[in-house]
Coordinates of C-alpha atoms in Angstrom, one line a residue:
X281 CA 0.0 0.0 0.0
X282 CA 1.2 3.5 -0.8
X283 CA 2.3 6.0 1.8
X284 CA -0.3 8.6 2.8
X285 CA -0.1 12.3 2.2
X286 CA 1.3 14.4 5.1
X287 CA -1.3 14.8 7.8
X288 CA -1.7 18.5 7.3
X289 CA -2.2 18.0 3.6
X290 CA -4.8 15.3 4.3
X291 CA -6.6 17.7 6.6
X292 CA -6.7 20.4 4.0
X293 CA -8.0 18.2 1.3
X294 CA -10.7 16.7 3.6
X295 CA -11.7 20.3 4.6
X296 CA -12.3 21.2 0.9
X297 CA -14.2 17.9 0.3
X298 CA -16.5 18.5 3.2
X299 CA -17.8 21.9 1.8
X300 CA -21.5 21.4 0.8
X301 CA -20.9 23.1 -2.5
X302 CA -18.0 20.9 -3.2
X303 CA -19.9 17.7 -2.3
X304 CA -22.5 18.6 -4.9
X305 CA -19.8 18.4 -7.5
X306 CA -19.5 14.7 -6.8
X307 CA -23.1 13.9 -7.5
X308 CA -23.2 12.4 -11.0
X309 CA -26.1 12.1 -13.4
X310 CA -27.0 8.8 -15.1
X311 CA -26.2 10.3 -18.5
X312 CA -23.9 13.3 -18.5
X313 CA -24.6 15.3 -21.7
X314 CA -21.1 16.7 -21.6
X315 CA -19.5 13.3 -21.9
X316 CA -22.1 11.9 -24.5
X317 CA -21.9 15.0 -26.7
X318 CA -18.1 14.8 -26.7
X319 CA -18.2 11.1 -27.8
X320 CA -20.8 11.7 -30.5
X321 CA -19.1 14.8 -31.8
X322 CA -15.7 13.0 -32.1
X323 CA -17.2 10.0 -33.8
X324 CA -19.1 12.3 -36.2
X325 CA -15.9 14.2 -37.2
X326 CA -13.9 10.9 -37.6
X327 CA -16.4 9.1 -39.7
X328 CA -17.7 12.2 -41.5
X329 CA -14.2 13.4 -42.4
X330 CA -13.3 9.9 -43.8
X331 CA -16.4 9.7 -46.0
X332 CA -15.9 13.3 -47.3
X333 CA -12.2 12.7 -48.0
X334 CA -13.0 9.5 -50.0
X335 CA -15.6 11.5 -52.0
X336 CA -13.0 14.2 -52.7
X337 CA -14.9 16.8 -50.8
X338 CA -12.3 17.6 -48.2
X339 CA -8.5 17.9 -48.5
X340 CA -6.4 15.3 -46.7
X341 CA -4.5 17.7 -44.5
X342 CA -7.7 19.0 -43.0
X343 CA -9.0 15.5 -42.4
X344 CA -5.7 14.5 -40.8
X345 CA -5.8 17.5 -38.4
X346 CA -9.5 17.2 -37.5
X347 CA -9.4 13.5 -37.0
X348 CA -6.2 13.7 -34.9
X349 CA -7.8 16.3 -32.7
X350 CA -10.9 14.2 -32.4
X351 CA -8.9 11.2 -31.2
X352 CA -7.2 13.5 -28.7
X353 CA -10.5 14.9 -27.5
X354 CA -12.3 11.5 -27.2
X355 CA -9.6 10.4 -24.7
X356 CA -11.4 12.4 -22.0
X357 CA -14.5 10.1 -21.4
X358 CA -12.4 7.0 -21.0
X359 CA -10.1 9.0 -18.7
X360 CA -13.1 10.0 -16.6
X361 CA -14.6 6.5 -16.7
X362 CA -11.5 5.0 -15.0
X363 CA -12.6 6.9 -11.9
X364 CA -16.3 6.2 -12.3
X365 CA -17.1 9.9 -13.0
X366 CA -18.9 9.5 -16.3
X367 CA -22.1 8.1 -14.8
X368 CA -23.4 7.2 -11.4
X369 CA -24.2 3.7 -12.9
X370 CA -21.1 1.5 -13.1
X371 CA -22.4 -0.3 -16.2
X372 CA -23.2 3.0 -18.1
X373 CA -19.9 4.5 -17.0
X374 CA -17.8 1.6 -18.3
X375 CA -19.9 1.3 -21.5
X376 CA -19.5 4.9 -22.5
X377 CA -15.8 4.9 -21.6
X378 CA -15.1 1.7 -23.6
X379 CA -17.0 3.0 -26.6
X380 CA -15.1 6.2 -26.5
X381 CA -11.8 4.4 -26.3
X382 CA -12.1 2.4 -29.5
X383 CA -11.0 5.1 -32.0
X384 CA -7.8 5.5 -30.0
X385 CA -7.0 1.9 -29.2
X386 CA -9.5 -0.6 -30.7
X387 CA -10.2 -3.5 -28.4
X388 CA -9.1 -1.8 -25.2
X389 CA -11.6 -1.7 -22.3
X390 CA -12.0 0.7 -19.5
X391 CA -11.1 -2.1 -17.1
X392 CA -7.7 -2.4 -18.6
X393 CA -7.0 1.3 -18.8
X394 CA -8.3 1.7 -15.3
X395 CA -5.6 -0.5 -14.0
X396 CA -2.8 1.5 -15.8
X397 CA -4.2 4.9 -15.0
X398 CA -4.9 4.2 -11.3
X399 CA -1.4 2.9 -10.9
X400 CA -0.3 6.3 -12.1
X401 CA -2.5 8.0 -9.5
X402 CA -1.2 5.8 -6.7
X403 CA 2.5 6.2 -7.6
X404 CA 2.8 9.5 -9.3
X405 CA 6.5 10.4 -9.7
X406 CA 7.8 6.9 -8.8
X407 CA 10.1 5.7 -11.7
X408 CA 9.4 2.1 -10.9
X409 CA 5.7 2.0 -10.4
X410 CA 4.2 5.0 -12.4
X411 CA 3.3 3.9 -15.9
X412 CA 3.5 7.5 -17.1
X413 CA 6.8 8.5 -15.4
X414 CA 9.0 7.9 -18.5
X415 CA 6.8 10.3 -20.5
X416 CA 7.8 12.9 -17.9
X417 CA 11.5 12.2 -17.3
X418 CA 12.6 11.5 -20.8
X419 CA 14.6 14.1 -22.7
X420 CA 12.9 16.0 -25.6
X421 CA 13.5 13.3 -28.2
X422 CA 12.7 10.5 -25.8
X423 CA 9.5 12.3 -24.7
X424 CA 8.4 12.7 -28.3
X425 CA 9.0 9.0 -29.2
X426 CA 7.3 7.8 -26.1
X427 CA 4.3 10.1 -26.7
X428 CA 4.0 9.0 -30.4
X429 CA 3.9 5.3 -29.4
X430 CA 2.4 5.6 -26.0
X431 CA 0.3 2.4 -26.2
X432 CA 3.5 0.4 -26.9
X433 CA 5.1 2.1 -23.8
X434 CA 2.1 1.2 -21.7
X435 CA 2.2 -2.4 -23.0
X436 CA 5.8 -2.7 -22.1
X437 CA 5.1 -1.4 -18.6
X438 CA 2.1 -3.8 -18.2
X439 CA 4.2 -6.8 -19.1
X440 CA 6.8 -5.8 -16.5
X441 CA 4.1 -5.7 -13.8
X442 CA 2.1 -8.7 -15.0
X443 CA 2.3 -10.4 -11.6
X444 CA -0.2 -7.9 -10.2
X445 CA -3.0 -9.2 -12.5
X446 CA -5.1 -12.2 -11.8
X447 CA -5.5 -15.1 -14.3
X448 CA -8.9 -13.8 -15.4
X449 CA -7.6 -10.3 -15.8
X450 CA -4.7 -11.5 -17.8
X451 CA -7.0 -13.3 -20.1
X452 CA -9.2 -10.3 -20.6
X453 CA -6.2 -8.0 -21.2
X454 CA -4.6 -10.5 -23.7
X455 CA -7.9 -10.5 -25.6
X456 CA -7.8 -6.7 -25.9
X457 CA -4.2 -6.9 -27.1
X458 CA -5.1 -9.6 -29.7
X459 CA -8.0 -7.5 -31.0
X460 CA -5.7 -4.5 -31.4
X461 CA -3.2 -6.6 -33.4
X462 CA -6.0 -8.2 -35.4
X463 CA -7.5 -4.8 -36.2
X464 CA -4.2 -3.8 -37.9
X465 CA -3.7 -7.2 -39.6
X466 CA -7.1 -7.3 -41.2
X467 CA -7.1 -3.7 -42.5
X468 CA -3.5 -3.7 -43.7
X469 CA -4.2 -6.9 -45.7
X470 CA -7.4 -5.5 -47.1
X471 CA -8.0 -3.5 -50.4
X472 CA -8.3 -0.4 -48.2
X473 CA -4.9 -0.6 -46.6
X474 CA -3.8 2.8 -47.9
X475 CA -7.0 4.5 -46.7
X476 CA -6.6 2.7 -43.4
X477 CA -3.1 4.3 -43.0
X478 CA -4.3 7.7 -44.1
X479 CA -7.6 7.9 -42.3
X480 CA -6.9 6.0 -39.1
X481 CA -3.2 5.1 -38.4
X482 CA -1.8 8.6 -39.0
X483 CA -4.6 10.5 -37.2
X484 CA -4.3 8.0 -34.4
X485 CA -0.6 8.7 -34.1
X486 CA -1.2 12.4 -34.0
X487 CA -4.1 12.1 -31.5
X488 CA -2.2 9.9 -29.1
X489 CA 0.9 12.1 -29.4
X490 CA -1.2 15.2 -28.3
X491 CA -2.9 13.1 -25.5
X492 CA 0.4 11.9 -24.2
X493 CA 2.0 15.3 -24.3
X494 CA -0.8 17.4 -22.8
X495 CA -2.2 14.8 -20.4
X496 CA 1.0 13.2 -19.2
X497 CA 4.4 14.4 -20.4
X498 CA 4.0 18.0 -19.2
X499 CA 1.7 17.6 -16.2
X500 CA 4.1 16.4 -13.5
X501 CA 7.5 17.7 -12.5
X502 CA 10.3 15.2 -12.6
X503 CA 11.1 13.4 -9.3
X504 CA 8.3 14.9 -7.2
X505 CA 6.3 12.1 -5.5
X506 CA 2.7 12.9 -5.0
X507 CA 2.5 11.0 -1.8
X508 CA 5.1 13.3 -0.3
X509 CA 4.1 16.6 -1.9
X510 CA 0.6 16.4 -3.3
X511 CA 0.2 20.1 -4.1
X512 CA 3.5 20.3 -6.0
X513 CA 3.4 17.0 -7.9
X514 CA 1.0 18.3 -10.6
X515 CA 1.3 21.5 -12.6
X516 CA -1.4 24.2 -13.1
X517 CA -1.2 25.9 -16.5
X518 CA -1.7 29.6 -17.2
X519 CA -3.7 30.8 -20.2
X520 CA -7.2 31.3 -18.9
X521 CA -10.4 30.2 -20.6
X522 CA -8.7 29.5 -24.0
X523 CA -6.0 27.1 -22.6
X524 CA -8.6 25.4 -20.4
X525 CA -10.9 24.7 -23.4
X526 CA -8.0 23.6 -25.6
X527 CA -6.7 21.2 -22.9
X528 CA -10.3 20.0 -22.0
X529 CA -9.7 21.3 -18.5
X530 CA -6.5 19.5 -18.1
X531 CA -4.8 22.9 -17.5
X532 CA -6.3 22.3 -14.0
X533 CA -5.0 18.8 -13.7
X534 CA -4.2 19.3 -10.0
X535 CA -8.0 19.2 -9.4
X536 CA -8.1 15.8 -11.1
X537 CA -5.3 14.4 -8.9
X538 CA -6.6 15.8 -5.6
X539 CA -10.2 15.0 -6.4
X540 CA -10.2 12.2 -9.0
X541 CA -13.9 11.5 -8.7
X542 CA -14.6 14.8 -10.5
X543 CA -15.6 14.8 -14.2
X544 CA -13.6 17.0 -16.4
X545 CA -16.3 19.6 -16.9
X546 CA -16.3 20.4 -13.2
X547 CA -12.6 21.0 -12.7
X548 CA -13.0 24.8 -13.0
X549 CA -15.7 25.0 -10.4
X550 CA -13.7 22.8 -8.1
X551 CA -10.7 25.2 -8.6
X552 CA -12.9 28.2 -7.7
X553 CA -14.1 26.5 -4.5
X554 CA -10.6 25.4 -3.4
X555 CA -8.5 28.3 -4.6
X556 CA -8.5 30.2 -1.4
X557 CA -7.6 27.1 0.7
X558 CA -4.7 26.3 -1.7
X559 CA -3.4 29.8 -1.8
X560 CA -0.4 29.2 0.5
X561 CA 0.6 25.8 -1.0
X562 CA 3.3 27.0 -3.5
X563 CA 1.5 25.4 -6.5
X564 CA 3.6 24.9 -9.6
X565 CA 2.4 27.2 -12.4
X566 CA 3.6 27.0 -16.0
X567 CA 2.5 27.4 -19.6
X568 CA 1.8 24.4 -21.9
X569 CA 4.6 25.3 -24.3
X570 CA 6.9 26.8 -21.7
X571 CA 10.2 25.6 -20.4
X572 CA 8.4 23.4 -17.9
X573 CA 10.5 24.5 -15.0
X574 CA 11.0 22.2 -12.1
X575 CA 9.8 23.3 -8.6
X576 CA 12.4 24.4 -6.1
X577 CA 13.3 21.5 -3.8
X578 CA 11.9 23.4 -0.8
X579 CA 8.8 25.0 -2.3
X580 CA 6.6 24.2 0.6
X581 CA 6.1 27.1 3.1
X582 CA 9.0 27.5 5.5
X583 CA 8.6 26.7 9.2
X584 CA 8.9 29.3 12.0
X585 CA 11.3 29.1 14.8
X586 CA 9.7 29.7 18.2
X587 CA 10.7 29.5 21.8
X588 CA 8.6 28.2 24.7
X589 CA 7.9 31.3 26.7
X590 CA 5.4 29.9 29.3
X591 CA 3.9 26.5 30.3
X592 CA 0.8 26.3 32.5
X593 CA -1.0 23.3 33.9
X594 CA -4.7 23.8 33.1
X595 CA -6.0 20.5 34.3
X596 CA -4.2 17.3 35.5
X597 CA -4.1 16.2 31.9
X598 CA -3.9 19.5 30.0
X599 CA -0.9 21.9 29.6
X600 CA -1.1 25.3 27.9
X601 CA 2.0 26.4 26.0
X602 CA 2.8 29.9 24.8
X603 CA 5.3 30.3 22.0
X604 CA 7.3 33.5 21.2
X605 CA 9.3 34.2 18.1
X606 CA 12.9 33.1 18.6
X607 CA 14.4 35.7 16.3
X608 CA 12.5 38.8 17.5
X609 CA 10.5 38.9 14.2
X610 CA 6.8 39.2 14.1
X611 CA 4.8 35.9 13.9
X612 CA 2.3 35.7 11.1
X613 CA -1.2 36.8 12.1
X614 CA -4.1 34.3 12.1
X615 CA -7.9 34.2 12.2
X616 CA -10.0 32.5 14.9
X617 CA -10.1 28.7 14.4
X618 CA -6.6 28.4 13.0
X619 CA -4.1 25.7 13.9
X620 CA -0.3 25.2 13.6
X621 CA 1.8 22.1 13.0
X622 CA 4.2 21.6 15.9
X623 CA 7.4 19.7 15.1
X624 CA 7.6 17.8 18.3
X625 CA 10.7 15.8 17.5
X626 CA 12.2 13.5 14.8
X627 CA 9.3 12.3 12.7
X628 CA 6.6 13.8 15.0
X629 CA 4.5 16.6 13.6
X630 CA 1.1 17.3 15.2
X631 CA -1.6 19.8 14.6
X632 CA -2.9 22.0 17.5
X633 CA -5.5 24.8 17.4
X634 CA -4.5 28.3 18.6
X635 CA -6.5 29.4 21.6
X636 CA -6.0 33.1 21.0
X637 CA -5.2 33.7 24.7
X638 CA -1.5 34.8 24.4
X639 CA -2.1 38.1 22.7
X640 CA -0.2 39.8 19.9
X641 CA 2.9 38.2 18.4
X642 CA 2.4 35.0 20.4
X643 CA 1.0 31.6 19.7
X644 CA -0.8 29.6 22.4
X645 CA -2.0 26.0 22.4
X646 CA -3.4 23.6 24.9
X647 CA -2.5 19.9 24.7
X648 CA -4.2 17.0 26.5
X649 CA -1.8 14.2 27.3
X650 CA -3.0 11.0 25.6
X651 CA -1.0 8.1 27.0
X652 CA -2.7 5.7 24.5
X653 CA -2.2 8.1 21.6
X654 CA 0.5 8.2 18.9
X655 CA 3.2 9.8 21.0
X656 CA 2.9 13.5 20.1
X657 CA 1.1 14.7 23.2
X658 CA 3.4 12.6 25.5
X659 CA 6.4 14.1 23.9
X660 CA 5.2 17.7 24.4
X661 CA 4.3 17.1 28.0
X662 CA 7.6 15.4 28.8
X663 CA 10.1 17.3 26.6
X664 CA 9.0 20.9 26.4
X665 CA 10.4 23.3 28.9
X666 CA 10.6 27.0 29.1
X667 CA 13.3 28.3 26.8
X668 CA 13.3 25.3 24.5
X669 CA 13.4 26.2 20.7
X670 CA 11.3 24.3 18.2
X671 CA 9.7 24.6 14.7
X672 CA 6.1 25.3 14.0
X673 CA 4.2 25.9 10.7
X674 CA 2.5 29.1 9.7
X675 CA -1.1 29.2 10.9
X676 CA -3.6 27.5 8.7
X677 CA -7.4 27.7 9.0
X678 CA -9.8 25.0 8.1
X679 CA -12.4 26.0 10.7
X680 CA -13.3 29.6 10.0
X681 CA -16.1 31.8 11.3
X682 CA -18.6 32.7 8.6
X683 CA -18.5 36.4 7.8
X684 CA -22.3 36.8 7.6
X685 CA -23.3 35.2 10.8
X686 CA -26.1 36.9 12.7
X687 CA -25.6 34.6 15.7
X688 CA -23.0 32.0 16.5
X689 CA -23.5 29.0 18.7
X690 CA -20.2 27.6 19.9
X691 CA -20.1 24.1 21.4
X692 CA -17.0 22.2 22.6
X693 CA -16.3 18.9 24.1
X694 CA -13.2 18.5 26.3
X695 CA -10.0 19.7 24.7
X696 CA -12.1 20.8 21.7
X697 CA -12.4 24.1 23.5
X698 CA -9.2 25.3 22.0
X699 CA -10.4 26.6 18.6
X700 CA -13.8 27.4 20.1
X701 CA -12.2 29.7 22.6
X702 CA -10.3 31.6 19.9
X703 CA -13.7 32.1 18.1
X704 CA -15.3 33.3 21.3
X705 CA -12.5 35.8 21.8
X706 CA -12.8 37.1 18.3
X707 CA -16.6 37.4 18.5
X708 CA -16.5 39.2 21.9
X709 CA -13.9 41.6 20.6
X710 CA -16.2 42.7 17.8
X711 CA -19.3 42.7 20.0
X712 CA -21.0 40.0 17.8
X713 CA -23.9 37.9 19.0
X714 CA -22.8 34.4 20.2
X715 CA -23.2 31.8 23.0
X716 CA -20.7 29.3 24.1
X717 CA -21.4 25.8 25.5
X718 CA -18.4 24.0 27.0
X719 CA -18.9 20.4 27.9
X720 CA -16.9 17.9 29.9
X721 CA -17.2 14.9 32.2
X722 CA -16.4 17.0 35.4
X723 CA -15.3 20.5 36.1
X724 CA -11.8 19.7 37.3
X725 CA -11.0 18.0 33.9
X726 CA -12.6 20.7 31.7
X727 CA -9.9 23.0 30.2
X728 CA -10.3 26.7 30.9
X729 CA -13.3 26.1 33.2
X730 CA -12.3 28.8 35.6
X731 CA -11.9 31.4 32.8
X732 CA -15.2 30.6 31.3
X733 CA -16.9 30.8 34.7
X734 CA -15.5 34.2 35.5
X735 CA -17.7 37.3 35.5
X736 CA -16.5 38.6 32.2
X737 CA -17.6 35.4 30.4
X738 CA -20.9 34.6 32.2
X739 CA -22.9 36.6 29.7
X740 CA -21.9 34.3 26.9
X741 CA -20.6 31.0 28.3
X742 CA -22.2 28.1 30.1
X743 CA -20.5 24.9 31.4
X744 CA -22.2 21.5 31.0
X745 CA -21.0 18.4 32.8
X746 CA -21.8 14.8 32.4
X747 CA -20.8 11.5 30.7
X748 CA -22.3 12.6 27.4
X749 CA -21.3 16.3 27.8
X750 CA -24.3 17.2 29.9
X751 CA -26.2 19.0 27.2
X752 CA -30.0 19.0 27.5
X753 CA -32.4 18.4 24.5
X754 CA -33.4 22.1 24.6
X755 CA -29.9 23.6 25.3
X756 CA -29.3 24.6 21.7
X757 CA -31.5 27.4 20.4
X758 CA -33.9 26.6 17.6
X759 CA -32.4 27.3 14.2
X760 CA -33.1 30.6 12.5
X761 CA -31.7 32.0 9.2
X762 CA -28.3 33.6 9.8
X763 CA -27.4 31.2 12.7
X764 CA -24.3 29.0 12.6
X765 CA -23.2 26.3 14.9
X766 CA -19.5 25.7 15.5
X767 CA -18.6 22.3 17.0
X768 CA -15.4 20.7 18.1
X769 CA -14.6 17.7 20.2
X770 CA -14.5 13.8 20.0
X771 CA -16.4 12.2 17.2
X772 CA -19.0 10.5 19.4
X773 CA -19.7 13.8 21.2
X774 CA -20.1 15.7 18.0
X775 CA -22.5 13.1 16.7
X776 CA -24.6 13.5 19.9
X777 CA -24.6 17.3 19.4
X778 CA -25.6 17.0 15.7
X779 CA -28.5 14.8 16.7
X780 CA -29.6 17.4 19.3
X781 CA -29.2 20.2 16.7
X782 CA -31.2 18.3 14.1
X783 CA -34.1 18.0 16.6
X784 CA -34.0 21.8 16.9
X785 CA -34.3 22.3 13.1
X786 CA -30.6 22.9 12.3
X787 CA -29.7 22.0 8.7
X788 CA -26.4 20.2 8.1
X789 CA -24.9 23.1 6.1
X790 CA -25.3 25.5 9.1
X791 CA -23.1 23.2 11.3
X792 CA -19.3 23.6 11.0
X793 CA -17.1 21.2 12.8
X794 CA -13.5 20.1 13.6
X795 CA -12.7 16.8 15.1
X796 CA -10.3 16.2 17.9
X797 CA -9.3 12.5 18.0
X798 CA -6.4 10.3 17.2
X799 CA -6.3 9.1 13.6
X800 CA -7.9 5.7 13.7
X801 CA -5.8 4.5 10.8
X802 CA -2.9 4.6 13.2
X803 CA -4.7 2.5 15.8
X804 CA -4.7 -1.2 16.5
X805 CA -5.9 -3.3 13.6
X806 CA -7.5 -6.6 14.0
X807 CA -8.2 -9.3 11.4
X808 CA -11.7 -9.6 10.1
X809 CA -13.7 -11.6 7.5
X810 CA -15.6 -10.4 4.4
X811 CA -18.2 -12.3 2.4
X812 CA -18.8 -11.4 -1.2
X813 CA -22.6 -11.5 -1.8
X814 CA -22.5 -12.0 -5.6
X815 CA -20.1 -15.0 -5.5
X816 CA -20.4 -16.3 -2.0
X817 CA -16.7 -16.2 -1.6
X818 CA -15.3 -15.6 1.9
X819 CA -12.0 -13.7 2.3
X820 CA -9.9 -13.3 5.5
X821 CA -8.4 -9.8 5.9
X822 CA -5.3 -10.0 8.2
X823 CA -4.5 -7.3 10.7
X824 CA -1.7 -5.9 8.7
X825 CA -3.6 -5.8 5.4
X826 CA -6.2 -3.5 4.1
X827 CA -9.5 -4.7 2.7
X828 CA -8.6 -3.2 -0.7
X829 CA -5.3 -5.2 -0.8
X830 CA -6.9 -8.4 0.4
X831 CA -9.5 -8.2 -2.3
X832 CA -7.0 -7.4 -5.0
X833 CA -4.8 -10.3 -3.9
X834 CA -7.7 -12.6 -4.5
X835 CA -8.3 -11.2 -8.0
X836 CA -11.3 -9.1 -7.0
X837 CA -10.3 -5.8 -8.6
X838 CA -11.6 -2.7 -6.8
X839 CA -10.7 0.6 -8.4
X840 CA -8.7 2.8 -6.1
X841 CA -6.8 6.0 -6.5
X842 CA -5.6 7.9 -3.4
X843 CA -5.7 4.8 -1.1
X844 CA -6.0 6.9 2.0
X845 CA -9.7 7.6 2.3
X846 CA -9.8 11.0 0.5
X847 CA -11.2 10.4 -2.9
X848 CA -14.0 7.8 -2.6
X849 CA -12.9 5.8 -5.7
X850 CA -12.9 2.5 -3.8
X851 CA -16.4 2.8 -2.3
X852 CA -18.1 -0.5 -1.6
X853 CA -21.6 -1.2 -0.4
X854 CA -22.0 -3.0 2.9
X855 CA -25.0 -5.3 3.1
X856 CA -24.3 -6.7 6.6
X857 CA -21.9 -5.9 9.4
X858 CA -20.5 -3.0 11.4
X859 CA -17.9 -0.8 9.9
X860 CA -15.1 1.2 11.5
X861 CA -15.0 4.2 9.2
X862 CA -11.5 5.7 8.8
X863 CA -12.0 7.8 5.7
X864 CA -12.4 11.5 5.4
X865 CA -14.5 11.4 2.2
X866 CA -17.9 9.7 2.9
X867 CA -20.7 11.9 4.4
X868 CA -22.7 10.7 7.4
X869 CA -25.6 10.0 5.0
X870 CA -23.4 7.8 2.7
X871 CA -22.1 5.9 5.7
X872 CA -25.7 5.4 7.0
X873 CA -26.6 4.2 3.5
X874 CA -24.1 1.4 3.8
X875 CA -21.0 2.7 1.9
X876 CA -17.4 2.2 3.1
X877 CA -14.0 2.9 1.6
X878 CA -12.0 -0.3 1.1
X879 CA -8.6 1.4 1.3
X880 CA -8.7 2.4 4.9
X881 CA -11.9 1.3 6.7
X882 CA -12.3 -2.0 8.4
X883 CA -14.9 -4.2 10.2
X884 CA -15.4 -3.2 13.8
X885 CA -13.2 -5.4 16.0
X886 CA -12.8 -8.9 14.5
X887 CA -16.2 -8.8 12.9
X888 CA -17.6 -9.9 9.6
X889 CA -18.8 -7.8 6.6
X890 CA -21.0 -8.9 3.7
X891 CA -20.3 -6.7 0.7
X892 CA -22.1 -6.1 -2.5
X893 CA -19.3 -7.5 -4.6

């Protein structure tokens, strides 16, 4: 299984995906007119141009150019189909994709191309495992030759990785290859051999060359692994509307790699929705015919050097830390709800929200010690002392106050008070309307309980204590237009608050949340069993193996792209059994409807799942 993106990058991508407007982009029609019209148009140009040329109506050069461009354009539906983004129906998706692929490579199926293309997504930039990497790293002459005969290059790569395919898949793939060879043999030995060369072979070479150049050769900087630097491993191209149209939205190819479930005609909308969030990510910009400059080795934002100025014990489990600039420079400003990455030690980077309590030119965080966690909080509690110097990131904000709120309802559970407190401070400073509900098991363990109970906070804040946070069914106000609810705490607590909010009429898009919990993907795995409903097969999934890998090892091919629960490509339907969801893609409604991601999620405990496979 591939390595995952850095935690902060995962969080940023998940934040973009969770936007309601972005989620709507992932809802596919049964028949997308943009895909169907593109396929029909390209077939019309190809067949019509051939007929008109043979009737001496059109000159050959015009037919060559238009046919080559049509073969280039018709690549997009099969490309989308590999990710299931042509239609919400799997059968319709693969049918349209396979039909569209025939003018390019007769005999090929979406299933075969899906394997090649998703290997590229899983291993972008890896010279050993990325089928497209040689198109990127070759010199000008090598790049041209590889692009002109790209299907031969893919065949060579496929044969070198044949062991990954099951016997059934190898038979299907061999059938496709034989059909492609037979296509050439039959036509080249027919009375129409010359017409075949002029009207298909040469346009096909031209079309595939354009496809390989624009969709592969120039899209990725050499040597940049997407798993390590997802925002720098794919270029964005300048040129505005004209370049976007000519490249069929591939000028925004980063959108495809970050969100592979998107169809091509929604890339631009996705870019508009994510542009502000990606503003500080040092994206690689270029022009399609430019020098294709490589990104600087350290193009990610630099860290900040800070000194521990103060440490305060807030509860028996929680310490508050105040960081001052080590060099005397000003620390970057931030908005309420922001967090920083703290470089705790070798290999340990953890995200903590800024409380806003330290004042100007200081960063303050509060950290609960988790002895059963992944080691970050223990290291902070045991290693940080006043005067110690460490590295932190620039503040990033995935949990922002909405600018048009008429009234804000702030709810926190336990250590989830940290971003909520910064929001309360900001709202109080501008005399905005808000209320704060801080929940915990008991007062002694609730961070900042004394502060929130003080006279200056009593007008806005209320403490709730109890095993479930202590909130009452009518604690939250009934929803009104202009109200927003901001929620932070453990996942179970937030589910409880959402249920209370729903009973008070709160719509999902008025609730903004940030979770405080250890990443379950780093927790203890246990083996479990899956039954495939369509075949009756039973497969054991060991503790150190993902469901996706276990299925693939048994020849059950499940499409997967990011393999870290961010893109939804590997969604499966669960018919029976309890799932431990570890993805950041599926909505609560999708999980309730029985969907799971095979790449990271598992059965609860050592349970058994029955899948619609």
